Amino acid sequence: MLLVTAFGASSSVASDKAREASHYYTWGADVVVFSFMLWYMASHAPKGAQGAKEGWWQTNRATLLAGVGCVLMMVDPTRHLLLDQGVGVDVLAMYNMDGSMTAVGNFGMFCTILGMVLMLVGMLWFYQVFVAMSRAIWGDTTS
């Protein structure tokens, strides 16, 4: 990637066909990675205490938060796939003719950023990083 940035891409690499293929591979890889991550988090979530009124929602909040983040991060790649198929070319464009971003472009950027934040917070919550940080800063307050 750095070499392409530094030296540019040849016409065979920077073709429409290569761009479309990269969109499909990236979308598929995202689905696989996000699915595995969410499956791992759901299957390793702490179980509620016996007889507790906590449901699945209570013990899997971090997984759900990360899941919402993953769905939001899939909005823009899905837009790319639709554009590659010729669906909504006039509506789904990221940039206006003057180079400014369209409303759809801003929405896709917002979804990606919010999705990354939600996924990161969900993962940090799942791995109890916030608990470890508070214990490191303020000491163990449970006793």
Coordinates of C-alpha atoms in Angstrom, one line a residue:
M1 CA 0.0 0.0 0.0
L2 CA 2.8 2.4 0.8
L3 CA 4.5 1.7 -2.5
V4 CA 1.3 2.5 -4.4
T5 CA 1.0 5.7 -2.4
A6 CA 4.6 6.7 -3.0
F7 CA 5.0 5.7 -6.7
G8 CA 1.5 5.5 -8.0
A9 CA -0.3 2.5 -9.5
S10 CA 0.1 1.3 -13.0
S11 CA -2.8 1.3 -15.4
S12 CA -3.2 -2.5 -14.9
V13 CA -3.4 -2.1 -11.2
A14 CA -5.6 1.0 -11.1
S15 CA -8.2 -0.4 -13.4
D16 CA -12.0 -0.4 -12.8
K17 CA -11.9 -4.2 -12.6
A18 CA -9.1 -4.2 -9.9
R19 CA -11.0 -1.5 -7.9
E20 CA -14.2 -3.5 -8.0
A21 CA -12.4 -6.7 -7.0
S22 CA -10.8 -4.9 -4.1
H23 CA -14.2 -3.7 -2.9
Y24 CA -15.5 -7.3 -3.0
Y25 CA -12.5 -8.7 -1.2
T26 CA -12.6 -6.0 1.4
W27 CA -16.3 -6.4 2.0
G28 CA -16.0 -10.2 2.3
A29 CA -13.0 -9.9 4.7
D30 CA -14.9 -7.4 6.8
V31 CA -17.8 -9.8 7.1
V32 CA -15.6 -12.7 8.1
V33 CA -13.5 -10.7 10.6
F34 CA -16.5 -9.0 12.2
S35 CA -18.5 -12.2 12.4
F36 CA -15.7 -14.1 14.1
M37 CA -15.1 -11.3 16.5
L38 CA -18.8 -11.1 17.5
W39 CA -19.1 -14.9 17.7
Y40 CA -16.1 -15.0 20.0
M41 CA -17.4 -12.2 22.2
A42 CA -20.9 -13.8 22.4
S43 CA -19.6 -17.3 23.2
H44 CA -17.1 -16.0 25.8
A45 CA -19.4 -13.5 27.5
P46 CA -19.7 -13.8 31.3
K47 CA -22.7 -15.8 32.3
G48 CA -25.2 -14.3 34.8
A49 CA -25.4 -15.6 38.3
Q50 CA -27.7 -18.5 39.0
G51 CA -31.2 -17.3 39.5
A52 CA -30.3 -13.7 38.5
K53 CA -32.9 -11.8 36.6
E54 CA -30.2 -10.7 34.1
G55 CA -31.1 -11.8 30.6
W56 CA -28.9 -12.2 27.5
W57 CA -29.0 -8.4 27.0
Q58 CA -27.5 -7.7 30.4
T59 CA -24.5 -10.1 30.0
N60 CA -23.8 -9.3 26.4
R61 CA -24.0 -5.5 26.2
A62 CA -20.4 -5.2 25.1
T63 CA -21.0 -7.7 22.3
L64 CA -24.1 -5.8 21.2
L65 CA -22.3 -2.5 21.2
A66 CA -19.5 -3.9 19.1
G67 CA -22.1 -5.5 16.8
V68 CA -23.8 -2.1 16.2
G69 CA -20.3 -0.7 15.4
C70 CA -19.6 -3.5 12.9
V71 CA -22.9 -2.9 11.1
L72 CA -22.2 0.9 10.9
M73 CA -18.8 0.2 9.5
M74 CA -20.3 -1.9 6.7
V75 CA -22.4 1.0 5.4
D76 CA -19.7 2.6 3.3
P77 CA -18.3 -0.6 1.8
T78 CA -21.8 -1.7 0.9
R79 CA -22.3 1.6 -0.9
H80 CA -19.1 0.9 -2.9
L81 CA -20.5 -2.5 -3.9
L82 CA -23.7 -1.0 -5.0
L83 CA -21.9 1.7 -7.1
D84 CA -19.8 -1.0 -8.7
Q85 CA -23.0 -2.7 -9.8
G86 CA -24.3 0.5 -11.2
V87 CA -27.1 0.8 -8.6
G88 CA -27.9 4.4 -7.5
V89 CA -25.0 6.0 -9.3
D90 CA -26.6 9.4 -9.1
V91 CA -27.7 9.0 -5.5
L92 CA -24.8 7.2 -3.8
A93 CA -21.9 9.2 -5.1
M94 CA -19.4 10.3 -2.4
Y95 CA -18.4 13.6 -4.0
N96 CA -20.1 16.4 -5.9
M97 CA -18.8 17.7 -9.2
D98 CA -17.0 20.5 -7.4
G99 CA -15.1 18.0 -5.2
S100 CA -17.1 18.6 -2.0
M101 CA -18.7 15.7 -0.2
T102 CA -22.3 14.8 -0.8
A103 CA -24.8 14.0 2.0
V104 CA -24.3 10.3 1.3
G105 CA -20.6 10.7 1.5
N106 CA -20.8 12.5 4.9
F107 CA -23.3 9.9 6.1
G108 CA -20.9 7.1 5.1
M109 CA -18.0 8.8 6.8
F110 CA -20.0 9.4 10.0
C111 CA -21.2 5.8 10.1
T112 CA -17.6 4.6 9.7
I113 CA -16.2 6.8 12.5
L114 CA -19.1 6.1 14.9
G115 CA -18.9 2.4 14.1
M116 CA -15.2 2.3 14.8
V117 CA -15.7 4.1 18.1
L118 CA -18.6 1.8 19.2
M119 CA -16.7 -1.4 18.2
L120 CA -13.6 -0.2 20.1
V121 CA -15.6 0.7 23.2
G122 CA -17.4 -2.6 23.0
M123 CA -14.2 -4.6 22.7
L124 CA -12.5 -2.6 25.6
W125 CA -15.6 -3.2 27.7
F126 CA -15.6 -6.9 26.9
Y127 CA -12.0 -7.3 27.8
Q128 CA -12.6 -5.2 31.0
V129 CA -9.9 -2.7 30.1
F130 CA -11.8 0.0 31.8
V131 CA -11.9 -2.0 35.0
A132 CA -8.2 -2.7 34.9
M133 CA -7.5 1.0 34.2
S134 CA -9.6 2.1 37.1
R135 CA -7.9 -0.4 39.4
A136 CA -4.5 0.8 38.3
I137 CA -5.4 4.4 38.8
W138 CA -7.5 4.3 42.0
G139 CA -6.6 0.9 43.4
D140 CA -8.9 -2.0 44.2
T141 CA -12.1 -0.4 45.7
T142 CA -14.0 -3.7 46.2
S143 CA -12.7 -4.4 49.7

